[in-house]
CSV table of C-alpha atoms in Angstrom, one decimal:
chain,number,residue,atom,x,y,z
A,1,UNK,CA,0.4,43.2,8.6
A,2,UNK,CA,-3.4,44.0,9.8
A,3,UNK,CA,-5.6,44.9,7.0
A,4,UNK,CA,-4.0,41.3,5.6
A,5,UNK,CA,-4.8,40.3,9.6
A,6,UNK,CA,-8.1,41.1,10.2
A,7,UNK,CA,-9.0,39.7,5.7
A,8,UNK,CA,-7.7,36.1,6.9
A,9,UNK,CA,-9.7,37.0,10.3
A,10,UNK,CA,-13.1,37.6,8.7
A,11,UNK,CA,-12.3,34.7,6.5
A,12,UNK,CA,-11.9,31.7,8.7
A,13,UNK,CA,-15.0,33.2,10.2
A,14,UNK,CA,-17.1,32.8,7.7
A,15,UNK,CA,-15.5,29.5,6.9
A,16,UNK,CA,-15.5,28.1,10.4
A,17,UNK,CA,-18.5,29.8,11.6
A,18,UNK,CA,-16.4,31.3,15.0
A,19,UNK,CA,-13.1,33.1,15.1
A,20,UNK,CA,-10.3,30.9,15.5
A,21,UNK,CA,-8.8,29.7,19.0
A,22,UNK,CA,-4.9,29.7,18.8
A,23,UNK,CA,-2.3,31.0,16.3
A,24,UNK,CA,-1.6,27.4,15.3
A,25,UNK,CA,-5.1,26.8,14.0
A,26,UNK,CA,-5.4,30.0,12.2
A,27,UNK,CA,-1.4,29.7,10.4
A,28,UNK,CA,-2.6,26.3,8.9
A,29,UNK,CA,-5.9,27.8,8.0
A,30,UNK,CA,-4.0,30.4,5.7
A,31,UNK,CA,-1.4,28.2,4.7
A,32,UNK,CA,-3.8,25.8,3.4
A,33,UNK,CA,-5.3,28.7,0.9
A,34,UNK,CA,-2.5,29.6,-0.4
A,35,UNK,CA,-2.0,32.7,2.1
A,36,UNK,CA,1.4,33.3,4.4
A,37,UNK,CA,1.8,35.4,7.4
A,38,UNK,CA,4.7,35.7,10.4
A,39,UNK,CA,4.1,33.9,13.4
A,40,UNK,CA,5.7,36.6,15.5
A,41,UNK,CA,3.1,39.3,13.9
A,42,UNK,CA,-0.1,36.8,14.3
A,43,UNK,CA,1.1,35.7,17.9
A,44,UNK,CA,0.9,39.5,19.3
A,45,UNK,CA,-2.4,39.9,17.7
A,46,UNK,CA,-3.9,37.1,19.4
A,47,UNK,CA,-2.3,38.5,22.4
A,48,UNK,CA,-3.4,42.1,22.4
A,49,UNK,CA,-6.7,40.9,21.3
A,50,UNK,CA,-7.1,38.0,24.7
A,51,UNK,CA,-6.1,41.7,26.3
A,52,UNK,CA,-8.5,43.6,25.0
A,53,UNK,CA,-11.7,40.9,25.8
A,54,UNK,CA,-10.5,40.0,29.5
A,55,UNK,CA,-9.9,44.5,30.5
A,56,UNK,CA,-12.2,46.1,28.2
A,57,UNK,CA,-15.8,45.1,28.6
A,58,UNK,CA,-18.3,45.3,26.4
A,59,UNK,CA,-22.2,44.7,25.5
A,60,UNK,CA,-22.6,41.5,23.3
A,61,UNK,CA,-25.1,40.6,20.7
A,62,UNK,CA,-27.5,38.1,20.8
A,63,UNK,CA,-26.2,36.9,18.2
A,64,UNK,CA,-23.0,36.3,18.6
A,65,UNK,CA,-23.8,34.7,22.0
A,66,UNK,CA,-25.2,31.5,19.4
A,67,UNK,CA,-22.5,31.2,17.2
A,68,UNK,CA,-19.8,31.4,20.0
A,69,UNK,CA,-20.4,28.9,22.9
A,70,UNK,CA,-17.8,30.4,25.6
A,71,UNK,CA,-19.5,33.8,25.4
A,72,UNK,CA,-21.5,32.6,28.7
A,73,UNK,CA,-18.5,31.4,30.3
A,74,UNK,CA,-16.6,34.8,29.3
A,75,UNK,CA,-19.0,36.9,30.1
A,76,UNK,CA,-19.5,35.1,33.6
A,77,UNK,CA,-16.0,35.2,33.8
A,78,UNK,CA,-16.0,39.0,33.9
A,79,UNK,CA,-18.6,39.9,36.0
A,80,UNK,CA,-16.9,37.5,38.5
A,81,UNK,CA,-13.4,39.2,38.0
A,82,UNK,CA,-14.9,42.7,38.2
A,83,UNK,CA,-16.9,42.0,41.5
A,84,UNK,CA,-13.6,40.5,42.7
A,85,UNK,CA,-11.8,43.5,42.3
A,86,UNK,CA,-14.7,46.1,43.9
A,87,UNK,CA,-14.0,43.6,47.0
A,88,UNK,CA,-10.5,43.3,47.3
A,89,UNK,CA,-8.9,46.5,45.8
A,90,UNK,CA,-6.3,46.1,48.4
A,91,UNK,CA,-5.4,43.0,48.3
A,92,UNK,CA,-5.5,43.2,44.7
A,93,UNK,CA,-1.4,44.3,44.5
A,94,UNK,CA,-0.8,41.0,46.3
A,95,UNK,CA,-1.8,38.5,43.7
A,96,UNK,CA,-1.4,37.6,40.4
A,97,UNK,CA,-3.3,37.1,36.7
A,98,UNK,CA,-2.9,33.6,35.2
A,99,UNK,CA,-4.9,33.7,31.8
A,100,UNK,CA,-5.5,30.4,30.2
A,101,UNK,CA,-4.1,28.8,27.4
A,102,UNK,CA,-6.0,29.9,24.9
A,103,UNK,CA,-7.4,33.3,26.1
A,104,UNK,CA,-9.9,32.1,28.4
A,105,UNK,CA,-11.3,34.0,31.8
A,106,UNK,CA,-7.8,34.5,34.5
A,107,UNK,CA,-8.0,32.8,37.6
A,108,UNK,CA,-6.3,35.4,40.6
A,109,UNK,CA,-4.5,33.2,43.3
A,110,UNK,CA,-2.8,34.5,46.3
A,111,UNK,CA,1.3,34.1,45.7
A,112,UNK,CA,1.4,32.0,49.1
A,113,UNK,CA,-1.3,29.5,48.1
A,114,UNK,CA,0.4,26.0,47.5
A,115,UNK,CA,-1.5,24.9,45.1
A,116,UNK,CA,-1.0,28.6,42.6
A,117,UNK,CA,2.6,26.9,43.1
A,118,UNK,CA,2.0,23.7,42.0
A,119,UNK,CA,-0.5,25.0,39.1
A,120,UNK,CA,2.4,28.0,38.0
A,121,UNK,CA,4.9,25.1,37.8
A,122,UNK,CA,2.2,22.7,35.9
A,123,UNK,CA,1.6,25.9,33.6
A,124,UNK,CA,5.2,26.2,33.4
A,125,UNK,CA,5.7,22.8,32.1
A,126,UNK,CA,3.3,23.0,29.5
A,127,UNK,CA,4.0,25.8,28.0
A,128,UNK,CA,7.4,24.6,27.5
A,129,UNK,CA,6.5,21.3,25.9
A,130,UNK,CA,4.0,23.8,23.2
A,131,UNK,CA,7.1,25.4,22.5
A,132,UNK,CA,9.2,22.5,21.9
A,133,UNK,CA,6.6,21.3,19.5
A,134,UNK,CA,6.3,24.7,17.7
A,135,UNK,CA,9.4,23.9,17.4
A,136,UNK,CA,9.1,20.8,15.9
A,137,UNK,CA,6.3,22.0,13.6
A,138,UNK,CA,8.9,24.3,12.0
A,139,UNK,CA,11.4,21.9,11.5
A,140,UNK,CA,8.9,19.0,9.5
A,141,UNK,CA,8.5,20.0,5.8
A,142,UNK,CA,5.7,20.8,3.5
A,143,UNK,CA,4.7,17.0,2.7
A,144,UNK,CA,5.5,16.1,6.8
A,145,UNK,CA,3.0,18.9,7.6
A,146,UNK,CA,0.6,18.3,5.5
A,147,UNK,CA,0.2,14.4,6.1
A,148,UNK,CA,0.3,15.5,9.7
A,149,UNK,CA,-2.6,17.2,9.4
A,150,UNK,CA,-4.6,15.0,7.0
A,151,UNK,CA,-3.7,11.7,9.3
A,152,UNK,CA,-5.5,13.8,12.6
A,153,UNK,CA,-8.1,16.1,10.5
A,154,UNK,CA,-9.5,13.7,7.6
A,155,UNK,CA,-8.8,10.2,8.4
A,156,UNK,CA,-11.2,9.9,11.5
A,157,UNK,CA,-13.8,10.2,8.8
A,158,UNK,CA,-13.0,7.7,6.4
A,159,UNK,CA,-12.5,5.1,9.5
A,160,UNK,CA,-15.3,6.2,11.1
A,161,UNK,CA,-18.1,8.0,8.5
A,162,UNK,CA,-17.0,6.3,5.1
A,163,UNK,CA,-19.3,3.9,3.3
A,164,UNK,CA,-18.5,1.1,1.2
A,165,UNK,CA,-19.4,3.1,-2.2
A,166,UNK,CA,-17.3,6.0,-0.7
A,167,UNK,CA,-14.6,3.7,-0.5
A,168,UNK,CA,-15.3,2.0,-4.5
A,169,UNK,CA,-13.2,5.4,-5.3
A,170,UNK,CA,-10.0,5.8,-5.2
A,171,UNK,CA,-8.9,8.2,-2.6
A,172,UNK,CA,-5.8,10.3,-2.1
A,173,UNK,CA,-3.9,9.5,0.8
A,174,UNK,CA,-0.6,11.2,1.1
A,175,UNK,CA,2.3,8.6,0.8
A,176,UNK,CA,3.9,8.8,3.9
A,177,UNK,CA,1.2,8.2,5.9
A,178,UNK,CA,0.8,4.9,4.1
A,179,UNK,CA,3.0,2.1,5.9
A,180,UNK,CA,4.6,-1.3,4.0
A,181,UNK,CA,3.9,-4.5,5.1
A,182,UNK,CA,6.6,-6.4,4.0
A,183,UNK,CA,9.5,-6.4,6.2
A,184,UNK,CA,12.1,-6.6,3.3
A,185,UNK,CA,11.3,-6.1,-1.3
A,186,UNK,CA,12.9,-9.3,-3.2
A,187,UNK,CA,16.5,-9.1,-3.9
A,188,UNK,CA,16.6,-7.7,-7.4
A,189,UNK,CA,14.1,-5.4,-6.4
A,190,UNK,CA,12.3,-6.1,-9.1
A,191,UNK,CA,8.2,-6.3,-10.0
A,192,UNK,CA,7.0,-10.2,-9.5
A,193,UNK,CA,6.3,-12.4,-12.8
A,194,UNK,CA,2.1,-11.7,-11.8
A,195,UNK,CA,2.5,-7.9,-12.1
A,196,UNK,CA,2.3,-6.3,-15.5
A,197,UNK,CA,5.9,-4.9,-15.9
A,198,UNK,CA,7.2,-8.0,-14.4
A,199,UNK,CA,10.3,-8.5,-14.3
A,200,UNK,CA,11.1,-4.6,-13.9
A,201,UNK,CA,13.5,-2.9,-11.8
A,202,UNK,CA,12.1,-0.5,-9.4
A,203,UNK,CA,14.1,2.2,-9.8
A,204,UNK,CA,12.4,2.4,-13.4
A,205,UNK,CA,9.3,3.3,-12.3
A,206,UNK,CA,11.2,6.1,-10.3
A,207,UNK,CA,13.0,7.1,-13.1
A,208,UNK,CA,10.0,8.1,-15.1
A,209,UNK,CA,8.0,9.5,-12.0
A,210,UNK,CA,11.1,11.5,-11.2
A,211,UNK,CA,11.3,13.0,-14.5
A,212,UNK,CA,8.0,13.2,-15.4
A,213,UNK,CA,7.4,10.6,-18.4
A,214,UNK,CA,4.9,9.1,-15.3
A,215,UNK,CA,2.1,11.0,-13.7
A,216,UNK,CA,1.8,9.8,-10.1
A,217,UNK,CA,-2.4,9.5,-11.1
A,218,UNK,CA,-1.1,7.2,-13.9
A,219,UNK,CA,0.1,4.4,-11.3
A,220,UNK,CA,-1.7,1.8,-10.3
A,221,UNK,CA,-3.9,2.4,-7.3
A,222,UNK,CA,-2.4,1.3,-4.2
A,223,UNK,CA,-4.6,-1.3,-1.9
A,224,UNK,CA,-4.7,0.0,1.9
A,225,UNK,CA,-6.1,-0.6,4.7
A,226,UNK,CA,-7.0,1.4,7.4
A,227,UNK,CA,-6.8,0.8,11.6
A,228,UNK,CA,-9.2,-0.7,13.1
A,229,UNK,CA,-10.6,2.9,15.2
A,230,UNK,CA,-8.1,5.9,16.5
A,231,UNK,CA,-6.5,4.0,19.2
A,232,UNK,CA,-5.2,1.4,16.5
A,233,UNK,CA,-1.4,2.0,15.6
A,234,UNK,CA,-0.9,-0.4,13.6
A,235,UNK,CA,-1.9,2.8,10.6
A,236,UNK,CA,-2.5,2.3,7.3
A,237,UNK,CA,-0.9,-0.8,4.8
A,238,UNK,CA,0.0,-1.3,1.8
A,239,UNK,CA,0.1,-4.2,0.0
A,240,UNK,CA,2.1,-2.9,-3.2
A,241,UNK,CA,4.9,-2.7,-1.2
A,242,UNK,CA,7.3,-2.1,-4.5
A,243,UNK,CA,5.2,0.6,-5.8
A,244,UNK,CA,5.1,2.0,-2.4
A,245,UNK,CA,8.8,2.2,-2.3
A,246,UNK,CA,9.3,4.0,-5.6
A,247,UNK,CA,7.1,6.5,-4.8
A,248,UNK,CA,8.1,7.1,-1.4
A,249,UNK,CA,11.3,7.9,-3.1
A,250,UNK,CA,9.8,10.5,-5.0
A,251,UNK,CA,8.4,12.1,-2.3
A,252,UNK,CA,11.7,12.1,-0.8
A,253,UNK,CA,13.0,14.4,-3.4
A,254,UNK,CA,10.4,16.2,-2.9
A,255,UNK,CA,10.0,17.3,0.6
A,256,UNK,CA,8.4,21.1,-0.3
A,257,UNK,CA,5.1,19.4,-2.3
A,258,UNK,CA,3.2,16.9,-0.9
A,259,UNK,CA,2.3,13.4,-2.8
A,260,UNK,CA,-1.5,12.5,-2.5
A,261,UNK,CA,-1.8,9.1,-4.1
A,262,UNK,CA,-4.7,7.1,-5.3
A,263,UNK,CA,-5.6,4.0,-3.1
A,264,UNK,CA,-8.3,1.6,-3.1
A,265,UNK,CA,-9.4,2.2,0.8
A,266,UNK,CA,-10.4,-1.4,2.5
A,267,UNK,CA,-11.5,-0.6,5.9
A,268,UNK,CA,-11.4,-3.1,9.2
A,269,UNK,CA,-14.8,-4.0,8.7
A,270,UNK,CA,-14.3,-5.2,4.8
A,271,UNK,CA,-11.3,-6.4,5.9
A,272,UNK,CA,-13.1,-8.9,8.1
A,273,UNK,CA,-16.3,-9.4,6.7
A,274,UNK,CA,-14.2,-10.3,3.3
A,275,UNK,CA,-12.3,-13.4,3.7
A,276,UNK,CA,-11.3,-13.7,0.0
A,277,UNK,CA,-9.0,-10.4,0.3
A,278,UNK,CA,-8.4,-10.6,4.3
A,279,UNK,CA,-6.3,-14.1,3.5
A,280,UNK,CA,-4.5,-12.2,0.1
A,281,UNK,CA,-3.9,-9.0,2.6
A,282,UNK,CA,-2.6,-11.2,5.3
A,283,UNK,CA,-0.1,-13.8,3.5
A,284,UNK,CA,1.6,-10.7,3.5
A,285,UNK,CA,1.5,-9.0,5.9
A,286,UNK,CA,4.8,-9.5,8.2
A,287,UNK,CA,2.7,-8.0,11.7
A,288,UNK,CA,6.1,-4.9,11.4
A,289,UNK,CA,5.2,-1.1,11.9
A,290,UNK,CA,5.9,-0.9,8.6
A,291,UNK,CA,7.6,2.4,8.7
A,292,UNK,CA,10.7,1.1,7.2
A,293,UNK,CA,11.5,-1.9,4.7
A,294,UNK,CA,14.9,-3.4,3.7
A,295,UNK,CA,16.3,-5.9,1.2
A,296,UNK,CA,17.2,-9.1,1.0
A,297,UNK,CA,20.9,-10.2,-0.2
A,298,UNK,CA,21.4,-10.2,-3.3
A,299,UNK,CA,21.7,-7.5,-6.6
A,300,UNK,CA,19.5,-5.7,-8.9
A,301,UNK,CA,18.5,-7.0,-11.9
A,302,UNK,CA,16.0,-5.5,-14.2
A,303,UNK,CA,14.4,-8.6,-16.6
A,304,UNK,CA,17.1,-10.5,-15.0
A,305,UNK,CA,19.9,-8.8,-15.9
A,306,UNK,CA,22.3,-7.0,-13.3
A,307,UNK,CA,21.3,-3.5,-13.5
A,308,UNK,CA,25.1,-2.0,-12.8
A,309,UNK,CA,27.1,-4.8,-14.9
A,310,UNK,CA,27.3,-4.2,-18.0
A,311,UNK,CA,29.3,-7.0,-19.5
A,312,UNK,CA,26.7,-9.3,-17.8
A,313,UNK,CA,24.1,-7.1,-19.8
A,314,UNK,CA,26.1,-8.0,-22.9
A,315,UNK,CA,27.3,-11.4,-22.6
A,316,UNK,CA,22.7,-11.8,-21.9
A,317,UNK,CA,21.5,-10.1,-24.6
A,318,UNK,CA,24.2,-12.1,-27.5
A,319,UNK,CA,22.5,-15.7,-25.0
A,320,UNK,CA,19.3,-14.3,-26.0
A,321,UNK,CA,19.6,-13.1,-29.7
A,322,UNK,CA,20.8,-17.0,-30.2
A,323,UNK,CA,18.1,-18.6,-28.6
A,324,UNK,CA,15.4,-16.9,-30.6
A,325,UNK,CA,17.4,-17.4,-33.9
A,326,UNK,CA,16.8,-20.8,-32.9
A,327,UNK,CA,13.4,-20.8,-32.5
A,328,UNK,CA,12.9,-19.4,-36.4
A,329,UNK,CA,11.2,-21.9,-38.6
A,330,UNK,CA,14.5,-21.4,-41.1
A,331,UNK,CA,17.6,-20.6,-38.5
A,332,UNK,CA,20.9,-18.6,-39.9
A,333,UNK,CA,22.9,-21.3,-38.8
A,334,UNK,CA,26.2,-19.3,-39.8
A,335,UNK,CA,25.2,-16.1,-37.9
A,336,UNK,CA,24.1,-18.5,-35.3
A,337,UNK,CA,28.1,-19.5,-35.1
A,338,UNK,CA,29.6,-16.5,-35.6
A,339,UNK,CA,27.5,-15.2,-32.4
A,340,UNK,CA,28.7,-17.9,-30.7
A,341,UNK,CA,31.8,-18.1,-31.8
A,342,UNK,CA,32.2,-14.6,-30.2
A,343,UNK,CA,30.9,-15.7,-26.8
A,344,UNK,CA,34.1,-18.2,-26.7
A,345,UNK,CA,36.1,-15.3,-27.3
A,346,UNK,CA,35.6,-13.4,-24.6
A,347,UNK,CA,35.1,-13.3,-21.2
A,348,UNK,CA,34.1,-11.6,-18.3
A,349,UNK,CA,36.2,-9.5,-15.2
A,350,UNK,CA,35.6,-7.0,-12.4
A,351,UNK,CA,36.6,-3.7,-13.2
A,352,UNK,CA,38.3,-3.0,-10.1
A,353,UNK,CA,40.3,-5.1,-7.4
A,354,UNK,CA,38.3,-6.5,-5.1
A,355,UNK,CA,34.5,-5.3,-7.0
A,356,UNK,CA,32.6,-8.3,-7.5
A,357,UNK,CA,29.3,-6.0,-8.4
A,358,UNK,CA,30.6,-4.3,-11.8
A,359,UNK,CA,32.1,-6.2,-14.4
A,360,UNK,CA,33.6,-5.3,-17.7
A,361,UNK,CA,34.3,-7.8,-20.9
A,362,UNK,CA,38.0,-8.0,-22.5
A,363,UNK,CA,40.0,-11.0,-24.7
A,364,UNK,CA,39.6,-14.2,-23.6
A,365,UNK,CA,43.2,-16.1,-24.1
A,366,UNK,CA,43.6,-20.0,-25.4
A,367,UNK,CA,44.0,-21.4,-21.3
A,368,UNK,CA,40.0,-19.7,-20.8
A,369,UNK,CA,38.7,-21.2,-22.9
A,370,UNK,CA,40.7,-23.4,-24.9
A,371,UNK,CA,41.0,-23.4,-29.1
A,372,UNK,CA,37.8,-24.3,-30.6
A,373,UNK,CA,39.2,-24.2,-34.6
A,374,UNK,CA,36.3,-22.5,-37.2
A,375,UNK,CA,34.4,-25.7,-39.2
A,376,UNK,CA,36.4,-26.8,-41.8
A,377,UNK,CA,34.0,-26.1,-44.9
A,378,UNK,CA,35.9,-22.5,-44.1
A,379,UNK,CA,39.3,-23.9,-45.8
A,380,UNK,CA,37.7,-24.2,-48.9
A,381,UNK,CA,38.9,-22.4,-51.5
A,382,UNK,CA,37.8,-19.2,-52.3
A,383,UNK,CA,35.3,-19.2,-48.9
A,384,UNK,CA,35.0,-16.1,-47.1
A,385,UNK,CA,34.4,-15.1,-43.1
A,386,UNK,CA,33.1,-12.3,-41.9
A,387,UNK,CA,34.2,-10.6,-39.4
A,388,UNK,CA,33.4,-7.4,-37.2
A,389,UNK,CA,32.5,-5.8,-40.9
A,390,UNK,CA,35.4,-7.3,-42.8
A,391,UNK,CA,35.4,-10.0,-45.4
A,392,UNK,CA,38.5,-12.3,-44.9
A,393,UNK,CA,39.3,-14.1,-48.2
A,394,UNK,CA,41.0,-17.8,-48.0
A,395,UNK,CA,44.4,-16.7,-49.3
A,396,UNK,CA,44.5,-14.9,-46.6
A,397,UNK,CA,47.7,-15.3,-45.0
A,398,UNK,CA,47.8,-16.5,-41.4
A,399,UNK,CA,47.6,-14.1,-38.3
A,400,UNK,CA,48.7,-15.7,-34.6
A,401,UNK,CA,47.0,-12.6,-33.5
A,402,UNK,CA,43.9,-12.7,-34.8
A,403,UNK,CA,41.7,-15.2,-33.2
A,404,UNK,CA,39.3,-14.8,-36.2
A,405,UNK,CA,41.2,-17.1,-38.5
A,406,UNK,CA,41.3,-20.6,-38.6
A,407,UNK,CA,44.7,-22.6,-37.5
A,408,UNK,CA,46.1,-23.9,-40.9
A,409,UNK,CA,46.2,-26.9,-42.0
C-alpha cells in the first residue's frame, strides 16, 4: 500500500504541479485514471504527513516555494510555533492544539478561552458535515459521482469560456445532468409526426439501446441550452424529451457505467441572440425544474396500435391490409371480401375481469354481428370457397357449427 500510495502521489504531483490537499481530491484523481486505493489507508497516510509537516521543521528547496503557494505561510507558522513553545513551556501542558481541516498550520488556545470553545463547537459541527458528505458520496453510484464531478469541474468552463466554434460540434454530457423541458410526455409514449421515427414508441428505442442494437452515439444528438451562469439553478435543459427519457432509462439500468450522450450545446448568449432558436425552445419549455417527466392519460401505442393489446394489433393489421389492397390498380375483390368477413366473425374481449388494457380475440355470436350470408355467386353449382386454407365444395352439407358456410336457400 505504501509503494502504491507513493506512486499515485508522485503521479498526481507530476500532473497537477502540487501535492493533493485532501483525501477526496486524491481518490477522485486515482479513480478517474482507473486506479483504486482504500479510503481508510489513504486517510491515515494524509494524517501522518500532516503531523510530520508540523512537528518536524525542515529546510525547503527554493523551487518548492515556487510550486507551492502555501509554503511561506507554513514556514511562518512553524517559526511562530517554535517561538511560542520556547516562551510558554510551562503553560504548554494546559493548552490543546487544533489542526486546520486541510493539514495547515495549527493554532493554540487556552481551554478556558470562550472564543476557543465556540470555535471548537463550530469545528465539530463542520467535521460532522464533512463525515455526512463522505457517507453520501459513498452511497452514490459511479454514474452519479461522475455527473457531480462534471457539473462541478467542467460545466463552468462551458458556461464561461467556451466559444461558439467549440460548441458547433457535439459535446458529450452525462445524461443525468440533462433536464426535461416538458412536464408530461404524450399519452401514447410515441415520437411525433415531425420525427424521423414518427409514431414509434419510446420503448422501442430503449429496447434497441438496451440490447446493444443501437449505440448511444448513433442516436441523434440532443439539443440543449446551458444555464445563464454558475448561480442559475435552471440547469442544462433539452427539448428532445422523448429521446432523453429513453437514454435516462438506459442509464438507470447501468448505474456503474457513466453514460455521456452527444449534445448540440447552446449557451445562454446563443439563446438570446438567436430569435428563431429562442422561440422554438421557449415553445416547448414548461418552466419546471426539469428533474422529472410524467405521462398524460392514455395508452402506450406503437404506430397507432396499443403495444400491450394483441387483439387491437390483429384487428388494425387486417383493416390496414384491406385499405392497402383496395388502393391497388387491380384489387382482388375475392380476397378482400374474405378478410372483411373475417372481421365480421371475430370480436375483442378483455383478458381478465375488469381488464380494459389487454384484450384477446374470440368468435362473435349472431347477436354480436347479425347474420351476413355469402354473396349469391357462392351458391352457383360447382363453386368452391376458401376457408382457412381448406376448400369447401358446393355439395357440402349444411353445418350449423361452421359460420363460413352460407345458409341454404
